[in-house]
């Protein structure tokens, strides 16, 4: 069976996932394997020390008590016969721009798929509360790009991080990863039993103005498509470091 595998990190009941699945199901069979709850900011985490349960809540729709990366593994290797033509993740509640990508379960689900050799796209919508209009516009972007990638394919080791602005869309751009600014937001408080607790989560304070970046594109109400690599190696640094005089004496 040929199918598109869909997952997310906001959980199986997210309206963003429903919009993604409904759109792609209009032209391709879709298998959904998604976390049974919100696992946002879980990054590329893989569950190795506990069993995973996959509950088929509807035909070809599986809720898993694991991470997005677990879901990609189960969707590719275990739950259904055949392999996906494409793996899609999202539509995430909130943009995944700049520094966000290594924290993002949405993006790392696509990373996991790319590491396994499958073309993959992560979709995020720059809104915390999805309006019907925003979701409809995002669904149009999904429709366009999924069809495009199914025909054009993707280079080996490359996956797409797609961010969709809220409000009317002014265009679509290929971008590079930018730089978001977060406040130094560790909140320290005391619980009712007198113990300290800490809450990470400084609010977003802006982004660096980098022409051609994902942040700039979305701020200009454009859809941002960043091709990301599975390898984090810096080829430029390897060249620069070639004259490092490294040696270890190991006795
Ligand atoms: Mn999320």
Short mmCIF file of C-alpha atoms and ligand atoms in Angstrom, two decimals:
data_model
loop_
_atom_site.label_atom_id
_atom_site.label_comp_id
_atom_site.label_asym_id
_atom_site.label_seq_id
_atom_site.Cartn_x
_atom_site.Cartn_y
_atom_site.Cartn_z
CA UNK A 1 0.00 0.00 0.00
CA UNK A 2 1.23 3.47 -0.84
CA UNK A 3 0.27 6.20 1.59
CA UNK A 4 1.24 9.49 3.16
CA UNK A 5 2.11 9.19 6.85
CA UNK A 6 0.84 12.09 8.99
CA UNK A 7 1.88 12.98 12.52
CA UNK A 8 2.26 16.05 14.74
CA UNK A 9 3.34 17.09 18.22
CA UNK A 10 0.17 18.85 19.36
CA UNK A 11 -1.60 15.54 19.75
CA UNK A 12 -4.07 13.47 17.78
CA UNK A 13 -7.01 15.76 18.59
CA UNK A 14 -5.38 18.93 17.27
CA UNK A 15 -7.41 20.80 14.63
CA UNK A 16 -4.12 21.43 12.81
CA UNK A 17 -3.64 17.69 12.29
CA UNK A 18 -7.24 17.34 11.14
CA UNK A 19 -6.73 20.09 8.55
CA UNK A 20 -3.51 18.43 7.35
CA UNK A 21 -5.08 14.98 7.09
CA UNK A 22 -8.32 16.13 5.47
CA UNK A 23 -6.36 18.03 2.84
CA UNK A 24 -3.95 15.26 1.90
CA UNK A 25 -6.70 12.61 2.02
CA UNK A 26 -8.30 14.50 -0.85
CA UNK A 27 -5.71 13.05 -3.21
CA UNK A 28 -3.67 10.34 -1.38
CA UNK A 29 -4.42 7.61 1.16
CA UNK A 30 -3.29 8.84 4.59
CA UNK A 31 -2.22 6.89 7.66
CA UNK A 32 -2.22 8.94 10.87
CA UNK A 33 0.11 7.99 13.71
CA UNK A 34 0.20 10.79 16.27
CA UNK A 35 0.81 11.31 19.98
CA UNK A 36 -2.26 10.77 22.17
CA UNK A 37 -1.62 14.15 23.86
CA UNK A 38 0.30 17.37 23.37
CA UNK A 39 4.03 16.65 23.16
CA UNK A 40 5.15 20.05 21.93
CA UNK A 41 8.83 20.92 22.49
CA UNK A 42 9.74 17.24 22.91
CA UNK A 43 12.28 17.63 20.08
CA UNK A 44 13.71 14.42 18.63
CA UNK A 45 13.08 12.32 21.75
CA UNK A 46 12.71 8.58 21.22
CA UNK A 47 11.14 6.30 23.83
CA UNK A 48 13.45 3.38 24.52
CA UNK A 49 12.75 2.54 28.16
CA UNK A 50 9.02 1.89 28.03
CA UNK A 51 6.57 -0.02 25.83
CA UNK A 52 4.45 1.95 23.39
CA UNK A 53 0.72 1.47 22.90
CA UNK A 54 -0.94 2.35 19.62
CA UNK A 55 -4.72 2.67 19.83
CA UNK A 56 -6.43 2.54 16.41
CA UNK A 57 -9.21 5.01 17.16
CA UNK A 58 -10.48 4.91 13.56
CA UNK A 59 -9.28 2.89 10.56
CA UNK A 60 -5.70 3.98 9.81
CA UNK A 61 -5.71 6.53 12.66
CA UNK A 62 -3.46 5.55 15.56
CA UNK A 63 -3.05 7.39 18.89
CA UNK A 64 0.32 6.54 20.45
CA UNK A 65 1.45 7.20 24.02
CA UNK A 66 4.82 8.34 22.74
CA UNK A 67 6.65 11.14 20.97
CA UNK A 68 6.37 12.33 17.37
CA UNK A 69 9.63 10.50 16.61
CA UNK A 70 8.15 7.31 18.10
CA UNK A 71 5.10 7.81 15.87
CA UNK A 72 7.23 8.07 12.73
CA UNK A 73 9.04 4.88 13.69
CA UNK A 74 5.79 2.99 14.27
CA UNK A 75 4.22 4.39 11.11
CA UNK A 76 7.17 3.35 8.99
CA UNK A 77 8.11 0.05 10.61
CA UNK A 78 5.22 -1.53 12.38
CA UNK A 79 1.63 -0.46 12.34
CA UNK A 80 0.70 -0.77 8.68
CA UNK A 81 1.89 -2.69 5.65
CA UNK A 82 4.01 -0.82 3.13
CA UNK A 83 6.08 2.32 3.37
CA UNK A 84 5.03 5.97 3.10
CA UNK A 85 5.63 7.99 -0.07
CA UNK A 86 5.94 11.07 2.11
CA UNK A 87 5.80 11.95 5.80
CA UNK A 88 3.99 15.14 6.85
CA UNK A 89 3.93 16.69 10.31
CA UNK A 90 1.68 19.41 11.70
CA UNK A 91 -0.04 21.69 11.20
CA UNK A 92 1.62 22.96 14.36
CA UNK A 93 0.00 25.48 16.64
CA UNK A 94 2.64 28.22 16.46
CA UNK A 95 5.55 28.90 14.14
CA UNK A 96 8.79 26.90 14.22
CA UNK A 97 11.37 29.45 13.13
CA UNK A 98 15.06 30.00 13.72
CA UNK A 99 16.20 28.37 16.96
CA UNK A 100 12.88 26.58 17.46
CA UNK A 101 13.60 23.73 15.12
CA UNK A 102 15.68 21.46 17.35
CA UNK A 103 13.12 21.74 20.17
CA UNK A 104 10.16 21.22 17.92
CA UNK A 105 8.52 17.81 17.89
CA UNK A 106 6.80 18.84 14.67
CA UNK A 107 10.07 19.53 12.87
CA UNK A 108 11.91 16.59 14.44
CA UNK A 109 9.23 14.17 13.23
CA UNK A 110 10.16 15.28 9.72
CA UNK A 111 13.84 15.01 10.63
CA UNK A 112 13.30 11.42 11.77
CA UNK A 113 11.57 10.58 8.50
CA UNK A 114 14.39 12.16 6.49
CA UNK A 115 16.98 10.21 8.52
CA UNK A 116 15.11 7.05 7.47
CA UNK A 117 15.28 8.13 3.84
CA UNK A 118 11.72 9.37 3.33
CA UNK A 119 10.77 12.77 1.94
CA UNK A 120 9.22 14.81 4.73
CA UNK A 121 7.59 18.19 5.37
CA UNK A 122 6.86 19.93 8.68
CA UNK A 123 4.04 22.49 8.62
CA UNK A 124 3.55 25.17 11.28
CA UNK A 125 1.07 28.03 11.46
CA UNK A 126 2.13 31.27 13.10
CA UNK A 127 -0.89 31.50 15.39
CA UNK A 128 -1.63 30.29 18.91
CA UNK A 129 -5.37 30.18 18.30
CA UNK A 130 -6.38 28.79 14.93
CA UNK A 131 -9.08 30.76 13.18
CA UNK A 132 -11.18 29.01 10.56
CA UNK A 133 -9.71 31.38 7.95
CA UNK A 134 -6.09 30.73 8.98
CA UNK A 135 -6.61 26.97 8.94
CA UNK A 136 -8.25 27.13 5.52
CA UNK A 137 -5.33 29.17 4.12
CA UNK A 138 -2.84 26.77 5.73
CA UNK A 139 -4.70 23.82 4.20
CA UNK A 140 -4.33 25.43 0.77
CA UNK A 141 -0.56 25.67 1.34
CA UNK A 142 -0.47 22.01 2.41
CA UNK A 143 -2.43 21.01 -0.69
CA UNK A 144 -0.07 22.93 -2.97
CA UNK A 145 3.22 21.80 -1.39
CA UNK A 146 2.36 18.16 -0.79
CA UNK A 147 1.31 17.76 -4.41
CA UNK A 148 4.48 19.59 -5.48
CA UNK A 149 6.82 17.41 -3.40
CA UNK A 150 5.07 14.17 -4.40
CA UNK A 151 5.98 15.01 -8.00
CA UNK A 152 9.30 16.83 -7.58
CA UNK A 153 10.70 14.76 -4.69
CA UNK A 154 13.37 16.08 -2.33
CA UNK A 155 17.15 15.73 -2.36
CA UNK A 156 18.46 12.91 -0.18
CA UNK A 157 18.99 13.96 3.45
CA UNK A 158 16.83 17.07 3.03
CA UNK A 159 13.43 17.84 4.54
CA UNK A 160 11.27 20.95 4.50
CA UNK A 161 10.35 23.23 7.38
CA UNK A 162 7.29 25.16 6.23
CA UNK A 163 5.91 28.08 8.23
CA UNK A 164 2.63 29.71 7.32
CA UNK A 165 1.76 33.25 8.47
CA UNK A 166 -1.57 34.09 10.04
CA UNK A 167 -3.80 36.46 8.13
CA UNK A 168 -3.82 36.93 4.36
CA UNK A 169 -0.78 35.39 2.62
CA UNK A 170 1.37 37.67 0.46
CA UNK A 171 3.51 35.03 -1.25
CA UNK A 172 5.87 32.11 -0.79
CA UNK A 173 9.66 32.15 -0.32
CA UNK A 174 12.56 29.75 -0.02
CA UNK A 175 14.40 30.78 3.14
CA UNK A 176 17.25 29.96 5.48
CA UNK A 177 17.03 29.39 9.21
CA UNK A 178 16.94 32.71 11.06
CA UNK A 179 17.36 33.71 14.68
CA UNK A 180 14.55 34.25 17.13
CA UNK A 181 14.95 36.16 20.40
CA UNK A 182 13.46 34.87 23.61
CA UNK A 183 13.34 36.69 26.92
CA UNK A 184 15.46 35.38 29.78
CA UNK A 185 12.39 33.86 31.19
CA UNK A 186 12.93 31.54 34.09
CA UNK A 187 10.18 32.29 36.55
CA UNK A 188 11.01 31.33 40.11
CA UNK A 189 8.11 30.89 42.52
CA UNK A 190 7.25 29.03 45.68
CA UNK A 191 4.65 26.28 45.77
CA UNK A 192 1.96 25.94 48.49
CA UNK A 193 4.27 23.63 50.48
CA UNK A 194 7.10 26.16 50.53
CA UNK A 195 9.30 24.55 47.87
CA UNK A 196 10.80 26.47 44.99
CA UNK A 197 9.77 25.76 41.45
CA UNK A 198 10.97 27.14 38.16
CA UNK A 199 9.10 27.68 34.94
CA UNK A 200 11.03 27.95 31.67
CA UNK A 201 9.47 30.05 29.01
CA UNK A 202 10.57 33.58 28.44
CA UNK A 203 8.23 35.12 25.93
CA UNK A 204 9.23 35.74 22.37
CA UNK A 205 10.75 39.21 22.16
CA UNK A 206 11.48 39.40 18.43
CA UNK A 207 13.91 38.15 15.84
CA UNK A 208 17.09 39.21 14.11
CA UNK A 209 16.44 41.06 10.87
CA UNK A 210 18.17 38.69 8.43
CA UNK A 211 17.10 39.13 4.81
CA UNK A 212 16.18 35.76 3.33
CA UNK A 213 15.45 34.21 6.72
CA UNK A 214 12.39 32.24 7.78
CA UNK A 215 11.58 34.86 10.44
CA UNK A 216 11.66 37.72 7.94
CA UNK A 217 9.47 35.84 5.48
CA UNK A 218 6.72 35.06 7.99
CA UNK A 219 6.88 38.61 9.39
CA UNK A 220 6.23 39.78 5.81
CA UNK A 221 3.16 37.48 5.66
CA UNK A 222 4.90 35.09 3.30
CA UNK A 223 4.95 31.30 3.50
CA UNK A 224 8.49 30.24 4.42
CA UNK A 225 10.03 27.03 3.07
CA UNK A 226 13.40 26.18 4.60
CA UNK A 227 15.19 23.10 3.28
CA UNK A 228 16.96 21.55 6.28
CA UNK A 229 19.68 18.90 6.33
CA UNK A 230 19.82 15.81 8.50
CA UNK A 231 23.54 16.43 9.01
CA UNK A 232 24.56 19.21 11.41
CA UNK A 233 28.24 19.02 10.42
CA UNK A 234 29.74 22.37 9.45
CA UNK A 235 31.75 21.80 6.29
CA UNK A 236 33.03 25.38 6.49
CA UNK A 237 34.36 24.82 10.01
CA UNK A 238 35.99 21.54 9.00
CA UNK A 239 37.92 23.44 6.34
CA UNK A 240 38.87 26.26 8.72
CA UNK A 241 39.95 23.79 11.40
CA UNK A 242 42.16 21.81 9.04
CA UNK A 243 45.20 23.67 10.40
CA UNK A 244 44.42 22.88 14.04
CA UNK A 245 47.43 21.05 15.37
CA UNK A 246 45.64 18.37 17.37
CA UNK A 247 47.39 15.54 19.12
CA UNK A 248 46.74 13.40 22.16
CA UNK A 249 49.35 11.49 24.07
CA UNK A 250 47.53 8.48 25.40
CA UNK A 251 50.03 6.75 27.63
MN1 LIG B 1 3.30 21.83 18.91
#
